[in-house]
Amino acid sequence: MKKVVTIIIICLTINSFAQNPLVTNIHTADPTARVFNGKLYIYPSHDAVPPEGIVAPRFCMPDYHIFSLENGNTWKDYGVILDQNEVPWGKKNSYGMWAPDCIERDGKYYYYYPAPPKDGTSFRRIGVGVSKSPTGPFKWEKNYIKGIDGIDPGLMIDDDGKGYIFFAGDKTIKGAKLNKNMKKIDGEAIKIEGIPAGYVEGPFPFKHNGNYYLTFAHVFPDEGYTIGYAMSKKPLGPYVYAGKIMDNIDNGTNHHSIVKYKGKWILFYHWWSVSGYSKLRSMRADYMEFKKDGTIKKVKPTLRGIGNPRVNDTIQVDRYNDIYNAKATFVGGNEPNGWMVSDTKMMSTVRFNGVDFGKGEAKKIQARVASGQRNGSFEVRLGGTKGKLIATFPVNYTGGYNKWQTIETELVGNPTGIKDITVVFKSVWGATKIVNLNWLLLKK
Ligand code: FUB
C-alpha cells in the first residue's frame, strides 16, 4: 500500500519557483546574468506596482534585488541591495532604477546602475558600487561616472584585463574603456559603428572564440522589439550586424544577457506574460546555441526554460515540453502567480523533460493539487505515457478547483540521473476536470 498524506503548506520553500518565468515573488526585468566562481547570479531591475498617488514615469522601478541559483532550479532573492533614495547623486523618489549590470575584476565586484541624477543634467547617469562579494553590500560611489550620459550599462573584461562599458543613448550604442579602478572612463565614450538603424538599447557585450559580440535590443518599425547582435574583432568595433537572436515576442521591451553556465549558453530576457501588463515584467531564460561559423541560432521563447529541477526544486509541469488533451491556464485561489495544468481528462498527459533524480536520493514526491471532486488518479512515469511508473496520486476533494493542497506519496523504483517524466491523468471516461496540478516536488 502506498502511503498518501496531505500536507498543509503554510509557506513555500523561499522563492522555489523554477522554469519560466524564473521568479514570481516580485516582477523583474532587464536580467543581467553572470557566473562568478561557478555560481549563477542575476542582476535584474525591479518593476513595481506604483504606490497609490504616484504617477511613475513610464516604469515604476524603485530599487534593485539580486538573485542566485541555489539548487537545480531554485532562485534565492537577496532582497533590496540599493533603494532609489540611497543613490548619493540621485533624484529622490524618481522610480527610475533601470537596467543594471555587475562584473568581477581582481576579486572585486562592480555594480553599475542607471538613475535620474538630482543635478538634472541628463535623463539618466550611471553610477557604480564596489563589493568583495557578488551579492554586496556595495560601497556606492558618491558621484556618477563622468562622461557617461545614457542607460543600460553593459560591461566586459577583455582577456588582457581591460574593462569596457557600453551603454545606450541618443538612439545609439556607445562604448568606452574603463580606468583600472573601474570607476572612471579612459578618454571619451564613442559611438559604436556598425549598429543597424532603428532604436537600440540594452547593449550586452561578450567575447567568444576570439570574436567580440555586441548584443542589443533593436526595434524594427514593423516588428517592434527584437534582440539582435553584431560581431567584431575589436571590443569597441566597428561591428557588423549579424541578425536577430530573438524575434519580437509582443512584449513592449526586451532586454537580455548571455552567459555560459555548466557548459551551456543561456539567453536571459524578460516578458510580461504573468502580469498581463507591459510595465510588470518577469525575467526568463532559454538555452542558446552558436553555429559552427560563430553566428548565433535564433532562440524561441519557451515556458520550460532552463535547468534540471532536483530534490527540493519545484517541477513546474505547467511549463511543459508537451501536453495532450489538457491545458495550461492561470492559477487562481490561494496560490502565487503562475500557471497550472487544468482541464484534465481521462488519459490527458503532460511531459516535462530533464528532471534530475541525482543518485536516487529522492524517496518521496509531492504534488500541489486542487480538485472539486474525488474520482480518479494521476501517475508519474519516466519517459512517455507507457514509461516506468514511479508514483501514483489519488484525486481527492480539496474544497474546489481553486483550493490548493500539497499531497505526498512514495517514489517507487529509485530513479536516478536526468530523466524526462510524463504525468498521466486517469478517471471515468467523459470527465473533463479531474484535478488541477500546479507542480511536483521531489523529497528525500
Ligand atoms: O527597464 C527599463 C528599461 O526598459 C530598460 O533600461 C530598457 O532596456 C528597457 O528594458
Coordinates of C-alpha atoms and ligand atoms in Angstrom, one line a residue:
M1 CA 0.0 0.0 0.0
K2 CA 1.4 3.4 -0.9
K3 CA 1.2 6.0 1.8
V4 CA -0.5 9.2 0.7
V5 CA -0.6 12.1 3.1
T6 CA -2.0 15.6 2.9
I7 CA 0.4 18.3 3.9
I8 CA -0.8 21.8 4.7
I9 CA 1.9 24.1 3.3
I10 CA 1.9 27.4 5.1
C11 CA 4.6 28.9 3.0
L12 CA 6.5 27.6 0.1
T13 CA 10.3 27.0 0.1
I14 CA 11.6 30.5 -0.3
N15 CA 11.4 31.5 -3.9
S16 CA 11.0 28.0 -5.0
F17 CA 10.0 28.9 -8.5
A18 CA 11.6 27.5 -11.5
Q19 CA 11.3 27.3 -15.3
N20 CA 9.9 30.4 -16.9
P21 CA 9.4 33.0 -15.6
L22 CA 12.3 32.5 -13.2
V23 CA 10.7 34.1 -10.2
T24 CA 7.2 35.3 -9.4
N25 CA 7.7 36.7 -5.9
I26 CA 8.3 40.2 -7.5
H27 CA 8.3 41.4 -11.0
T28 CA 11.8 41.6 -12.5
A29 CA 13.1 43.0 -15.8
D30 CA 16.4 43.5 -17.7
P31 CA 18.1 40.4 -16.3
T32 CA 21.9 40.6 -16.5
A33 CA 23.1 37.1 -15.6
R34 CA 26.7 36.5 -14.5
V35 CA 28.7 33.4 -13.5
F36 CA 31.0 34.1 -10.6
N37 CA 33.1 31.3 -9.1
G38 CA 30.9 28.7 -10.9
K39 CA 27.7 30.1 -9.4
L40 CA 24.9 31.8 -11.4
Y41 CA 23.7 35.2 -10.4
I42 CA 21.1 37.5 -11.9
Y43 CA 21.2 41.3 -11.6
P44 CA 17.8 42.4 -12.8
S45 CA 15.8 45.6 -12.4
H46 CA 12.6 45.6 -10.4
D47 CA 9.1 46.5 -11.8
A48 CA 6.7 47.5 -9.0
V49 CA 3.1 48.5 -8.9
P50 CA 3.2 52.3 -8.3
P51 CA 2.2 53.2 -4.8
E52 CA -1.2 54.9 -4.6
G53 CA -1.0 58.5 -5.8
I54 CA 2.4 58.0 -7.5
V55 CA 2.4 58.5 -11.3
A56 CA 5.6 56.7 -12.1
P57 CA 7.5 57.8 -15.3
R58 CA 7.0 55.1 -17.8
F59 CA 8.0 52.2 -15.5
C60 CA 7.9 52.2 -11.7
M61 CA 11.3 51.0 -10.7
P62 CA 12.2 51.8 -7.1
D63 CA 15.2 49.5 -6.2
Y64 CA 17.4 46.6 -7.1
H65 CA 17.4 42.9 -6.0
I66 CA 20.0 40.2 -6.7
F67 CA 19.2 36.5 -7.3
S68 CA 21.3 33.4 -7.3
L69 CA 20.7 29.9 -8.4
E70 CA 20.8 27.7 -5.2
N71 CA 19.8 24.2 -6.4
G72 CA 18.9 22.8 -9.7
N73 CA 16.3 25.4 -10.3
T74 CA 15.6 27.5 -7.2
W75 CA 16.3 31.2 -7.2
K76 CA 17.3 33.0 -3.9
D77 CA 16.3 36.6 -3.6
Y78 CA 18.9 38.7 -1.6
G79 CA 16.3 41.5 -1.1
V80 CA 16.9 45.2 -1.8
I81 CA 20.5 45.9 -2.4
L82 CA 20.0 49.5 -3.4
D83 CA 17.0 51.7 -3.0
Q84 CA 16.4 54.8 -5.2
N85 CA 16.7 57.1 -2.2
E86 CA 20.1 55.8 -1.3
V87 CA 21.7 56.8 -4.6
P88 CA 24.2 59.5 -3.4
W89 CA 23.8 61.5 -6.6
G90 CA 20.3 60.5 -7.5
K91 CA 17.0 62.4 -7.6
K92 CA 14.7 61.2 -4.8
N93 CA 11.6 59.2 -5.4
S94 CA 12.2 59.1 -9.2
Y95 CA 11.3 55.4 -9.7
G96 CA 13.8 55.2 -12.5
M97 CA 16.3 52.5 -11.5
W98 CA 16.6 50.9 -14.9
A99 CA 18.8 48.0 -16.2
P100 CA 21.9 47.3 -14.1
D101 CA 25.0 45.1 -14.6
C102 CA 27.7 43.7 -12.3
I103 CA 31.2 42.5 -13.2
E104 CA 34.1 41.0 -11.3
R105 CA 37.7 42.2 -11.7
D106 CA 40.6 41.1 -9.5
G107 CA 38.3 39.7 -6.8
K108 CA 36.1 42.8 -6.6
Y109 CA 32.6 43.1 -7.8
Y110 CA 31.5 46.3 -9.5
Y111 CA 27.7 47.0 -9.8
Y112 CA 26.7 49.6 -12.4
Y113 CA 23.3 51.1 -12.5
P114 CA 21.5 54.0 -14.2
A115 CA 19.3 56.5 -12.3
P116 CA 18.0 60.0 -12.9
P117 CA 20.5 62.5 -11.4
K118 CA 19.5 65.2 -8.9
D119 CA 21.6 67.8 -10.8
G120 CA 19.2 67.4 -13.7
T121 CA 22.0 67.3 -16.3
S122 CA 20.6 64.2 -18.0
F123 CA 17.8 61.7 -18.4
R124 CA 20.0 59.0 -16.7
R125 CA 23.5 58.9 -15.4
I126 CA 25.3 55.7 -14.5
G127 CA 26.7 55.1 -11.0
V128 CA 28.9 52.3 -9.6
G129 CA 29.3 50.4 -6.3
V130 CA 32.1 48.1 -5.2
S131 CA 31.9 45.0 -3.0
K132 CA 34.0 42.0 -2.0
S133 CA 31.0 39.8 -2.6
P134 CA 28.8 39.3 -5.7
T135 CA 25.7 40.0 -3.5
G136 CA 27.1 43.0 -1.7
P137 CA 26.9 45.1 0.4
F138 CA 28.3 47.5 -2.2
K139 CA 30.0 50.8 -1.4
W140 CA 28.3 53.3 -3.6
E141 CA 30.4 55.9 -5.3
K142 CA 29.4 59.5 -4.4
N143 CA 29.2 60.7 -8.0
Y144 CA 28.1 59.2 -11.2
I145 CA 30.6 58.3 -13.8
K146 CA 31.6 61.5 -15.7
G147 CA 31.4 61.3 -19.5
I148 CA 28.5 58.8 -19.5
D149 CA 25.1 60.0 -20.4
G150 CA 22.7 57.2 -21.0
I151 CA 21.0 54.0 -19.8
D152 CA 21.6 50.2 -19.7
P153 CA 25.3 49.7 -18.8
G154 CA 26.8 46.5 -20.2
L155 CA 30.2 45.5 -19.0
M156 CA 33.0 43.4 -20.3
I157 CA 36.5 42.5 -19.1
D158 CA 38.7 41.5 -22.0
D159 CA 41.3 38.8 -21.9
D160 CA 44.1 41.4 -21.3
G161 CA 42.2 42.5 -18.1
K162 CA 40.9 45.8 -19.6
G163 CA 37.4 46.8 -18.7
Y164 CA 34.9 48.2 -21.1
I165 CA 31.5 49.8 -20.5
F166 CA 28.8 50.0 -23.2
F167 CA 25.5 52.0 -22.8
A168 CA 22.6 53.2 -24.8
G169 CA 21.9 56.9 -25.5
D170 CA 20.8 59.1 -28.4
K171 CA 19.3 56.0 -30.1
T172 CA 22.7 54.6 -30.4
I173 CA 25.1 52.4 -28.5
K174 CA 28.2 54.0 -27.1
G175 CA 31.3 52.4 -25.5
A176 CA 34.3 53.4 -23.5
K177 CA 37.4 51.8 -22.0
L178 CA 37.4 51.9 -18.2
N179 CA 40.2 53.0 -16.0
K180 CA 42.0 50.5 -13.8
N181 CA 39.8 51.4 -10.8
M182 CA 36.7 50.7 -12.9
K183 CA 35.1 54.0 -11.7
K184 CA 36.1 56.3 -14.5
I185 CA 36.3 56.0 -18.2
D186 CA 39.6 56.3 -20.0
G187 CA 39.1 59.0 -22.6
E188 CA 35.7 59.7 -24.2
A189 CA 32.8 57.4 -24.9
I190 CA 32.5 56.7 -28.6
K191 CA 29.5 55.8 -30.8
I192 CA 29.8 52.2 -31.8
E193 CA 29.9 51.9 -35.6
G194 CA 28.0 49.1 -37.4
I195 CA 24.9 49.0 -35.2
P196 CA 21.8 48.9 -37.5
A197 CA 19.4 51.8 -37.9
G198 CA 16.4 51.9 -35.6
Y199 CA 16.0 52.3 -31.9
V200 CA 18.6 50.3 -29.9
E201 CA 19.2 49.9 -26.2
G202 CA 20.3 47.2 -23.7
P203 CA 23.9 46.5 -25.0
F204 CA 25.4 43.3 -23.7
P205 CA 29.0 42.6 -24.8
F206 CA 30.9 39.4 -24.5
K207 CA 33.8 37.6 -26.2
H208 CA 33.7 34.0 -27.6
N209 CA 36.3 32.2 -29.7
G210 CA 38.2 35.4 -30.5
N211 CA 35.0 37.3 -31.6
Y212 CA 33.5 40.2 -29.8
Y213 CA 29.7 40.1 -29.7
L214 CA 27.7 43.2 -29.1
T215 CA 24.1 42.2 -28.5
F216 CA 21.3 44.7 -28.0
A217 CA 17.6 45.3 -28.0
H218 CA 16.7 46.5 -31.5
V219 CA 13.4 47.9 -32.6
F220 CA 12.2 47.4 -36.2
P221 CA 9.4 49.8 -37.3
D222 CA 7.2 47.0 -38.5
E223 CA 8.1 44.2 -36.0
G224 CA 8.9 46.1 -32.7
Y225 CA 11.5 45.0 -30.1
T226 CA 13.8 42.2 -31.1
I227 CA 17.2 41.0 -29.7
G228 CA 19.9 41.5 -32.2
Y229 CA 23.7 41.2 -32.3
A230 CA 26.8 42.4 -34.2
M231 CA 30.3 41.0 -34.4
S232 CA 33.7 42.5 -34.4
K233 CA 37.4 41.6 -34.0
K234 CA 37.9 44.6 -31.7
P235 CA 36.0 45.4 -28.5
L236 CA 34.9 48.9 -29.5
G237 CA 34.3 47.9 -33.1
P238 CA 33.5 48.7 -35.8
Y239 CA 30.9 45.9 -35.7
V240 CA 29.0 44.1 -38.4
Y241 CA 25.3 43.4 -37.8
A242 CA 24.8 39.6 -37.8
G243 CA 21.0 39.2 -37.2
K244 CA 18.4 38.5 -34.6
I245 CA 18.8 36.3 -31.5
M246 CA 15.1 36.6 -30.7
D247 CA 12.2 37.8 -32.8
N248 CA 9.6 40.1 -31.3
I249 CA 7.6 38.4 -28.6
D250 CA 5.0 41.0 -28.3
N251 CA 6.4 42.3 -25.1
G252 CA 6.8 46.1 -25.3
T253 CA 10.5 45.9 -24.5
N254 CA 13.0 43.1 -24.4
H255 CA 16.3 43.2 -22.6
H256 CA 18.7 40.4 -22.3
S257 CA 22.1 39.0 -21.3
I258 CA 24.0 35.9 -22.3
V259 CA 26.2 33.6 -20.2
K260 CA 27.8 30.1 -20.4
Y261 CA 26.8 28.1 -17.4
K262 CA 27.8 24.4 -16.8
G263 CA 28.8 24.1 -20.5
K264 CA 25.6 25.5 -21.9
W265 CA 24.9 29.0 -23.3
I266 CA 21.8 30.7 -21.9
L267 CA 19.9 33.7 -23.0
F268 CA 18.2 35.7 -20.2
Y269 CA 15.4 38.1 -21.3
H270 CA 12.1 39.4 -20.0
W271 CA 8.4 39.1 -20.9
W272 CA 5.2 40.2 -19.1
S273 CA 3.1 37.1 -19.7
V274 CA 2.4 36.6 -16.0
S275 CA 1.1 40.1 -15.1
G276 CA -0.6 40.8 -18.5
Y277 CA 0.8 44.3 -18.2
S278 CA 3.9 45.5 -20.1
K279 CA 5.3 47.5 -17.2
L280 CA 5.3 44.5 -14.8
R281 CA 7.8 42.2 -16.4
S282 CA 9.3 38.9 -15.4
M283 CA 12.7 37.5 -16.2
R284 CA 13.1 34.3 -18.2
A285 CA 15.8 32.2 -19.7
D286 CA 16.2 29.7 -22.5
Y287 CA 19.2 27.8 -24.0
M288 CA 21.1 29.4 -26.9
E289 CA 23.4 27.8 -29.4
F290 CA 26.2 29.0 -31.7
K291 CA 26.5 27.8 -35.3
K292 CA 29.9 26.5 -36.4
D293 CA 30.7 29.8 -38.1
G294 CA 30.3 31.7 -34.8
T295 CA 26.9 33.1 -35.6
I296 CA 24.0 32.6 -33.1
K297 CA 20.9 30.4 -33.7
K298 CA 17.7 32.2 -33.1
V299 CA 16.2 31.4 -29.7
K300 CA 12.5 30.5 -29.4
P301 CA 11.0 31.5 -26.0
T302 CA 9.7 28.5 -24.0
L303 CA 7.9 28.2 -20.7
R304 CA 10.1 25.1 -19.9
G305 CA 13.1 27.3 -19.8
I306 CA 16.4 26.0 -18.4
G307 CA 17.8 23.9 -15.6
N308 CA 17.1 20.4 -14.2
P309 CA 15.0 20.5 -11.1
R310 CA 16.2 18.2 -8.4
V311 CA 15.3 17.3 -4.8
N312 CA 13.5 20.3 -3.2
D313 CA 13.1 22.2 -6.5
T314 CA 9.5 22.6 -7.8
I315 CA 8.9 20.9 -11.1
Q316 CA 6.6 23.3 -12.8
V317 CA 4.8 20.8 -15.0
D318 CA 2.6 23.6 -16.4
R319 CA 5.7 24.8 -18.2
Y320 CA 5.7 21.6 -20.1
N321 CA 7.6 20.2 -23.1
D322 CA 4.5 18.6 -24.4
I323 CA 0.8 18.5 -23.4
Y324 CA -2.1 16.3 -24.6
N325 CA -5.8 16.8 -24.0
A326 CA -5.3 19.3 -21.1
K327 CA -4.5 23.0 -20.8
A328 CA -2.0 25.3 -19.0
T329 CA -4.1 28.1 -17.6
F330 CA -3.6 30.8 -15.0
V331 CA -3.7 29.6 -11.4
G332 CA -6.2 31.1 -9.0
G333 CA -7.2 30.9 -5.4
N334 CA -4.6 30.8 -2.6
E335 CA -1.7 30.2 -4.9
P336 CA 1.1 32.5 -6.1
N337 CA 1.0 33.8 -9.6
G338 CA 1.7 31.4 -12.4
W339 CA 0.1 28.6 -14.4
M340 CA -1.4 25.2 -13.6
V341 CA -2.3 22.1 -15.7
S342 CA -6.1 22.2 -15.9
D343 CA -9.0 20.7 -17.9
T344 CA -7.5 17.2 -17.3
K345 CA -9.4 14.3 -18.7
M346 CA -9.1 10.5 -18.9
M347 CA -5.6 9.9 -20.4
S348 CA -4.6 13.6 -20.5
T349 CA -0.8 13.8 -20.4
V350 CA 1.8 16.4 -19.7
R351 CA 5.5 15.8 -20.3
F352 CA 8.4 17.6 -18.6
N353 CA 11.9 16.9 -19.7
G354 CA 15.1 16.9 -17.7
V355 CA 14.3 16.1 -14.0
D356 CA 17.5 15.4 -12.1
F357 CA 17.0 12.4 -9.8
G358 CA 20.7 12.5 -8.9
K359 CA 22.0 9.3 -7.3
G360 CA 18.5 8.3 -6.2
E361 CA 18.2 10.5 -3.1
A362 CA 14.5 11.2 -3.7
K363 CA 12.3 8.9 -1.8
K364 CA 9.0 10.8 -1.9
I365 CA 7.2 13.1 -4.3
Q366 CA 4.8 15.9 -3.6
A367 CA 2.1 17.4 -5.8
R368 CA 0.3 20.7 -5.5
V369 CA -3.3 20.0 -6.4
A370 CA -6.9 21.4 -6.4
S371 CA -10.0 19.4 -7.2
G372 CA -13.7 19.9 -6.9
Q373 CA -14.5 16.1 -6.9
R374 CA -12.9 12.9 -5.7
N375 CA -12.7 10.5 -8.6
G376 CA -9.6 9.4 -10.4
S377 CA -5.8 9.5 -10.0
F378 CA -2.7 10.7 -11.7
E379 CA 0.5 8.8 -12.3
V380 CA 4.1 10.0 -12.8
R381 CA 6.0 7.9 -15.3
L382 CA 9.6 8.0 -16.6
G383 CA 9.8 8.9 -20.3
G384 CA 6.5 8.7 -22.0
T385 CA 2.9 7.6 -21.3
K386 CA 3.9 4.0 -21.1
G387 CA 7.2 4.5 -19.2
K388 CA 8.0 3.1 -15.9
L389 CA 5.6 4.1 -13.1
I390 CA 7.3 6.0 -10.3
A391 CA 4.3 7.5 -8.4
T392 CA 0.5 7.3 -8.2
F393 CA -1.6 10.0 -6.5
P394 CA -5.3 9.5 -5.9
V395 CA -7.5 12.5 -6.6
N396 CA -9.4 13.8 -3.5
Y397 CA -11.8 16.7 -3.0
T398 CA -9.7 19.7 -1.8
G399 CA -12.6 22.1 -1.5
G400 CA -12.8 23.2 -5.1
Y401 CA -10.6 23.8 -8.2
N402 CA -9.1 26.9 -6.6
K403 CA -8.4 25.4 -3.2
W404 CA -4.9 24.1 -3.1
Q405 CA -3.3 21.4 -1.1
T406 CA 0.1 19.6 -1.2
I407 CA -0.1 15.8 -1.2
E408 CA 2.8 13.4 -1.0
T409 CA 3.4 9.8 -1.9
E410 CA 6.3 7.4 -2.1
L411 CA 8.5 7.4 -5.1
V412 CA 9.0 3.8 -6.4
G413 CA 11.8 2.3 -8.3
N414 CA 14.5 4.6 -7.1
P415 CA 15.0 6.6 -10.3
T416 CA 18.5 8.1 -10.9
G417 CA 20.1 10.5 -13.3
I418 CA 18.4 13.1 -15.5
K419 CA 15.1 11.7 -16.8
D420 CA 12.0 13.0 -18.7
I421 CA 8.7 12.5 -16.9
T422 CA 5.1 12.2 -18.0
V423 CA 2.1 12.8 -15.8
V424 CA -0.9 10.7 -16.9
F425 CA -4.4 11.6 -15.6
K426 CA -7.0 8.9 -15.1
S427 CA -10.7 8.9 -14.3
V428 CA -14.0 7.8 -15.7
W429 CA -14.4 8.5 -19.4
G430 CA -16.2 11.7 -20.0
A431 CA -14.7 13.6 -17.0
T432 CA -13.4 17.0 -18.1
K433 CA -11.9 18.3 -14.9
I434 CA -10.1 15.5 -12.9
V435 CA -7.7 17.7 -11.0
N436 CA -5.7 20.9 -11.4
L437 CA -2.0 20.3 -10.9
N438 CA 0.4 23.2 -10.2
W439 CA 3.7 21.5 -9.5
L440 CA 5.5 18.3 -8.4
L441 CA 8.5 18.3 -6.0
L442 CA 11.0 15.5 -5.1
K443 CA 11.7 15.0 -1.4
K444 CA 14.3 12.9 0.4
Ligands
FUB1 O1 13.5 48.6 -17.7 C1 13.6 49.9 -18.1 C2 14.1 50.0 -19.5 O2 13.3 49.3 -20.4 C3 15.5 49.4 -19.6 O3 16.5 50.2 -19.2 C4 15.5 49.1 -21.1 O4 16.5 48.3 -21.6 C5 14.1 48.5 -21.3 O5 14.0 47.2 -20.9

